[in-house]
Amino acid sequence: MPTYKLTYFDFDGGRGEPIRIAFHAAGIEFEDHRISFEEFMAQRDSMPFRCAPVLEIDGVPVTQSNAMARYVGKMAGLYPEDPIQALYCDEVLGAHEDLLHQIVHTFGLEGDELKRARAQLVDGWLSTFIRGFEELLKRGGGEYFADGRLTVADLKAFVQVRSLRSGTLDHVPTDLVDRLAPTLAEHEARIASDPHVVAYYESRA
Ligand SMILES: N[C@@H](CCC(=O)N[C@@H](CS)C(=O)NCC(=O)O)C(=O)O
C-alpha cells in the first residue's frame, strides 16, 4: 500500500474534505496534513500550481481535488463503474468546482463591497447552481446524484451545502438552499447521517 499525505487547510470543508471522508470510508490510512493560511502562503511557491489540496502518493505530489476524489472514491467503492453514472458523478464534481470559483471571487472583500458582491452572488451564480444541483439530484432519483447510492458527488455536495446552510459565508442567507432547493437540503441531512460520514466525524471527535 502506498503512503498518502493530503495537505489542505485546517477546516472541515472546502475542496479537501470530501477526499478526507473518502479516505476514511476506504479504510485507507493517510496523513491528514492540515495547514493554516499563513503556512499555505509560506509554502505555496513550492506547491504544484501554487494551490491546495496536494496529495502526495509515496512522496509524489498530485493536484486537482476532483481527480483526487475520483481516485480515492474508486478505492472506497464510492465511484460508479457504469460510464453514464460516472458521467453524472463527474458533472456534479465539476459544477461544484465552477461554483467555488464564483464564491472565491468574493473572498478578501470587506464592508459594503463584500455585501454588494455577496448579494450579487446570491441572486446570480449561487441561485443558478443551487437550482441546478436540485435538478441533477432529481434526475438521479432524488436521494443520490448518481448510481442510486452514495458516491463522491454526494460528499462534494454535502460539504458545500452544509457550509452554505451553516452560515460560513457572510451575507448569504442560511435558508437559501432550503428555499430554492428543498430536495438538496434534505440530501445534506441524508448524507450527514450516512454511516461512512458519521464514522468519519466520530473519528475526528
Ligand atoms: N482546481 C484546483 C483548484 C485548487 C484551488 O484553487 N485551491 C485553493 C484553495 S481551496 C487555493 O489554493 N487557493 C490559493 C489562492 O487562491 O491563493 C483543485 O480543484 O484542486
Tab-separated table of C-alpha atoms and ligand atoms in Angstrom:
chain	number	residue	atom	x	y	z
A	1	MET	CA	0.000	0.000	0.000
A	2	PRO	CA	1.450	3.417	-0.931
A	3	THR	CA	1.782	6.165	1.644
A	4	TYR	CA	-0.673	9.053	1.334
A	5	LYS	CA	-0.302	12.599	2.598
A	6	LEU	CA	-3.076	15.096	1.964
A	7	THR	CA	-2.153	18.732	2.517
A	8	TYR	CA	-5.082	21.102	2.918
A	9	PHE	CA	-6.427	23.859	5.137
A	10	ASP	CA	-7.374	23.119	8.723
A	11	PHE	CA	-11.135	23.226	8.487
A	12	ASP	CA	-13.870	20.654	7.860
A	13	GLY	CA	-14.864	21.905	4.434
A	14	GLY	CA	-13.713	23.070	1.038
A	15	ARG	CA	-12.011	21.004	-1.610
A	16	GLY	CA	-10.134	18.767	0.806
A	17	GLU	CA	-12.961	17.490	2.991
A	18	PRO	CA	-14.667	15.083	0.539
A	19	ILE	CA	-11.263	13.449	-0.044
A	20	ARG	CA	-10.681	13.028	3.685
A	21	ILE	CA	-14.111	11.422	4.109
A	22	ALA	CA	-13.491	9.111	1.124
A	23	PHE	CA	-10.109	8.018	2.539
A	24	HIS	CA	-11.816	7.191	5.816
A	25	ALA	CA	-14.622	5.315	4.021
A	26	ALA	CA	-11.997	3.316	2.089
A	27	GLY	CA	-10.296	2.359	5.353
A	28	ILE	CA	-7.036	3.702	3.937
A	29	GLU	CA	-4.604	5.382	6.281
A	30	PHE	CA	-3.435	8.797	5.183
A	31	GLU	CA	-1.595	11.667	6.745
A	32	ASP	CA	-4.168	14.412	7.220
A	33	HIS	CA	-1.735	17.296	6.975
A	34	ARG	CA	-3.718	20.407	7.913
A	35	ILE	CA	-2.133	23.788	7.395
A	36	SER	CA	-3.047	27.322	8.404
A	37	PHE	CA	-3.494	30.036	5.792
A	38	GLU	CA	-0.155	31.519	6.928
A	39	GLU	CA	1.586	28.170	6.405
A	40	PHE	CA	-0.037	27.902	2.978
A	41	MET	CA	1.215	31.350	1.984
A	42	ALA	CA	4.709	30.455	3.169
A	43	GLN	CA	4.810	27.198	1.177
A	44	ARG	CA	2.657	27.924	-1.848
A	45	ASP	CA	5.558	28.735	-4.171
A	46	SER	CA	6.839	25.203	-3.654
A	47	MET	CA	3.387	23.664	-4.292
A	48	PRO	CA	2.437	22.459	-7.785
A	49	PHE	CA	0.218	25.132	-9.397
A	50	ARG	CA	0.621	27.075	-6.103
A	51	CYS	CA	-2.623	25.654	-4.747
A	52	ALA	CA	-4.120	23.215	-2.265
A	53	PRO	CA	-5.073	20.443	-1.826
A	54	VAL	CA	-1.969	18.442	-2.691
A	55	LEU	CA	-1.974	14.666	-2.386
A	56	GLU	CA	1.419	13.021	-2.110
A	57	ILE	CA	1.434	9.362	-3.084
A	58	ASP	CA	4.706	7.783	-1.988
A	59	GLY	CA	6.076	11.311	-1.940
A	60	VAL	CA	4.941	12.201	-5.474
A	61	PRO	CA	2.636	15.259	-5.433
A	62	VAL	CA	-0.669	15.330	-7.326
A	63	THR	CA	-3.090	18.259	-7.605
A	64	GLN	CA	-6.756	18.741	-8.563
A	65	SER	CA	-9.258	17.920	-5.855
A	66	ASN	CA	-11.792	16.289	-8.165
A	67	ALA	CA	-9.168	13.952	-9.620
A	68	MET	CA	-8.233	13.001	-6.045
A	69	ALA	CA	-11.891	12.489	-5.103
A	70	ARG	CA	-12.339	10.127	-8.060
A	71	TYR	CA	-9.121	8.257	-7.288
A	72	VAL	CA	-9.916	7.725	-3.606
A	73	GLY	CA	-13.604	7.244	-4.435
A	74	LYS	CA	-12.732	4.293	-6.673
A	75	MET	CA	-10.776	2.659	-3.846
A	76	ALA	CA	-13.628	3.357	-1.400
A	77	GLY	CA	-16.353	1.970	-3.681
A	78	LEU	CA	-17.783	5.492	-3.869
A	79	TYR	CA	-17.431	6.000	-7.611
A	80	PRO	CA	-19.757	4.478	-10.249
A	81	GLU	CA	-18.477	1.833	-12.621
A	82	ASP	CA	-21.214	2.462	-15.176
A	83	PRO	CA	-19.966	5.139	-17.631
A	84	ILE	CA	-23.193	7.177	-17.611
A	85	GLN	CA	-23.419	7.144	-13.831
A	86	ALA	CA	-19.723	8.089	-13.678
A	87	LEU	CA	-20.513	10.977	-16.036
A	88	TYR	CA	-23.324	12.160	-13.734
A	89	CYS	CA	-20.957	11.923	-10.779
A	90	ASP	CA	-18.242	13.891	-12.615
A	91	GLU	CA	-20.761	16.545	-13.661
A	92	VAL	CA	-21.566	17.277	-10.021
A	93	LEU	CA	-17.872	17.403	-9.074
A	94	GLY	CA	-17.110	19.787	-11.947
A	95	ALA	CA	-20.095	22.048	-11.300
A	96	HIS	CA	-19.066	22.399	-7.664
A	97	GLU	CA	-15.608	23.452	-8.774
A	98	ASP	CA	-17.206	26.111	-11.016
A	99	LEU	CA	-19.345	27.335	-8.114
A	100	LEU	CA	-16.318	27.501	-5.818
A	101	HIS	CA	-14.576	29.761	-8.327
A	102	GLN	CA	-17.552	32.145	-8.216
A	103	ILE	CA	-17.582	32.139	-4.411
A	104	VAL	CA	-13.812	32.697	-4.188
A	105	HIS	CA	-14.196	35.942	-6.212
A	106	THR	CA	-15.898	37.431	-3.140
A	107	PHE	CA	-13.131	36.454	-0.690
A	108	GLY	CA	-10.921	39.238	0.593
A	109	LEU	CA	-13.648	41.884	0.135
A	110	GLU	CA	-14.865	43.837	3.145
A	111	GLY	CA	-17.701	46.063	4.320
A	112	ASP	CA	-20.176	47.338	1.719
A	113	GLU	CA	-18.111	45.915	-1.122
A	114	LEU	CA	-18.453	42.423	0.348
A	115	LYS	CA	-22.160	42.964	0.998
A	116	ARG	CA	-22.754	44.007	-2.626
A	117	ALA	CA	-20.671	41.154	-4.045
A	118	ARG	CA	-22.428	38.583	-1.878
A	119	ALA	CA	-25.883	39.953	-2.813
A	120	GLN	CA	-24.935	39.600	-6.487
A	121	LEU	CA	-23.634	36.108	-5.821
A	122	VAL	CA	-26.833	35.068	-4.037
A	123	ASP	CA	-29.103	36.387	-6.805
A	124	GLY	CA	-26.815	35.181	-9.558
A	125	TRP	CA	-24.455	32.223	-9.642
A	126	LEU	CA	-25.360	30.795	-6.245
A	127	SER	CA	-29.059	30.579	-7.089
A	128	THR	CA	-28.246	29.199	-10.533
A	129	PHE	CA	-26.046	26.451	-9.121
A	130	ILE	CA	-28.320	25.588	-6.197
A	131	ARG	CA	-31.278	25.176	-8.571
A	132	GLY	CA	-29.059	23.228	-10.964
A	133	PHE	CA	-27.941	20.810	-8.246
A	134	GLU	CA	-31.584	20.305	-7.279
A	135	GLU	CA	-32.306	19.257	-10.873
A	136	LEU	CA	-29.295	16.924	-11.013
A	137	LEU	CA	-30.387	15.332	-7.757
A	138	LYS	CA	-33.922	14.809	-9.056
A	139	ARG	CA	-32.512	13.306	-12.245
A	140	GLY	CA	-30.671	10.794	-10.042
A	141	GLY	CA	-33.945	9.844	-8.327
A	142	GLY	CA	-33.911	12.455	-5.531
A	143	GLU	CA	-31.784	10.641	-2.959
A	144	TYR	CA	-28.323	10.487	-4.540
A	145	PHE	CA	-26.724	12.196	-7.532
A	146	ALA	CA	-25.562	9.057	-9.330
A	147	ASP	CA	-25.835	5.296	-9.263
A	148	GLY	CA	-28.692	5.366	-6.710
A	149	ARG	CA	-26.163	5.244	-3.869
A	150	LEU	CA	-23.532	7.246	-2.049
A	151	THR	CA	-20.722	8.460	-4.323
A	152	VAL	CA	-18.075	11.158	-4.067
A	153	ALA	CA	-20.548	13.505	-5.808
A	154	ASP	CA	-22.746	13.304	-2.704
A	155	LEU	CA	-19.766	14.012	-0.457
A	156	LYS	CA	-18.807	17.050	-2.534
A	157	ALA	CA	-22.364	18.419	-2.458
A	158	PHE	CA	-22.786	17.623	1.235
A	159	VAL	CA	-19.690	19.604	2.220
A	160	GLN	CA	-20.712	22.614	0.123
A	161	VAL	CA	-24.392	22.673	1.139
A	162	ARG	CA	-23.502	22.200	4.815
A	163	SER	CA	-21.239	25.218	4.571
A	164	LEU	CA	-23.971	27.318	2.919
A	165	ARG	CA	-26.604	26.262	5.451
A	166	SER	CA	-24.373	26.854	8.461
A	167	GLY	CA	-23.674	30.489	7.682
A	168	THR	CA	-19.947	30.344	6.976
A	169	LEU	CA	-20.384	32.914	4.192
A	170	ASP	CA	-21.401	36.353	5.468
A	171	HIS	CA	-24.450	37.873	3.722
A	172	VAL	CA	-25.557	34.525	2.309
A	173	PRO	CA	-28.907	33.611	3.937
A	174	THR	CA	-28.639	30.257	5.709
A	175	ASP	CA	-32.099	29.273	4.413
A	176	LEU	CA	-31.222	29.905	0.750
A	177	VAL	CA	-30.797	26.220	-0.104
A	178	ASP	CA	-33.979	25.271	1.787
A	179	ARG	CA	-35.991	27.896	-0.091
A	180	LEU	CA	-34.626	27.204	-3.576
A	181	ALA	CA	-33.890	23.516	-3.401
A	182	PRO	CA	-35.688	21.530	-0.677
A	183	THR	CA	-34.553	18.194	-2.151
A	184	LEU	CA	-30.933	19.368	-1.958
A	185	ALA	CA	-31.430	20.467	1.664
A	186	GLU	CA	-32.826	17.015	2.525
A	187	HIS	CA	-29.868	15.464	0.700
A	188	GLU	CA	-27.449	17.259	3.015
A	189	ALA	CA	-29.187	15.790	6.058
A	190	ARG	CA	-29.245	12.339	4.422
A	191	ILE	CA	-25.519	12.358	3.702
A	192	ALA	CA	-24.744	13.734	7.178
A	193	SER	CA	-26.377	10.628	8.635
A	194	ASP	CA	-24.713	8.173	6.243
A	195	PRO	CA	-22.704	5.619	8.280
A	196	HIS	CA	-19.457	6.462	6.415
A	197	VAL	CA	-19.860	10.153	7.148
A	198	VAL	CA	-20.946	9.611	10.751
A	199	ALA	CA	-17.961	7.297	11.339
A	200	TYR	CA	-15.572	9.849	9.843
A	201	TYR	CA	-16.727	12.658	12.131
A	202	GLU	CA	-16.768	10.346	15.144
A	203	SER	CA	-13.142	9.512	14.359
A	204	ARG	CA	-12.380	13.252	14.400
A	205	ALA	CA	-14.210	13.972	17.646
B	1	LIG	N1	-8.722	23.109	-9.444
B	1	LIG	C1	-7.992	23.092	-8.202
B	1	LIG	C2	-8.188	24.414	-7.513
B	1	LIG	C3	-7.391	24.498	-6.258
B	1	LIG	C4	-7.517	25.837	-5.574
B	1	LIG	O1	-7.859	26.867	-6.150
B	1	LIG	N2	-7.227	25.809	-4.297
B	1	LIG	C5	-7.320	26.980	-3.481
B	1	LIG	C6	-7.624	26.585	-2.086
B	1	LIG	S1	-9.151	25.749	-1.909
B	1	LIG	C7	-6.060	27.678	-3.449
B	1	LIG	O2	-5.021	27.066	-3.401
B	1	LIG	N3	-6.153	28.950	-3.488
B	1	LIG	C8	-4.990	29.730	-3.404
B	1	LIG	C9	-5.301	31.144	-3.586
B	1	LIG	O3	-6.321	31.423	-4.208
B	1	LIG	O4	-4.498	31.934	-3.129
B	1	LIG	C10	-8.479	21.918	-7.363
B	1	LIG	O5	-9.637	21.519	-7.528
B	1	LIG	O6	-7.725	21.378	-6.542
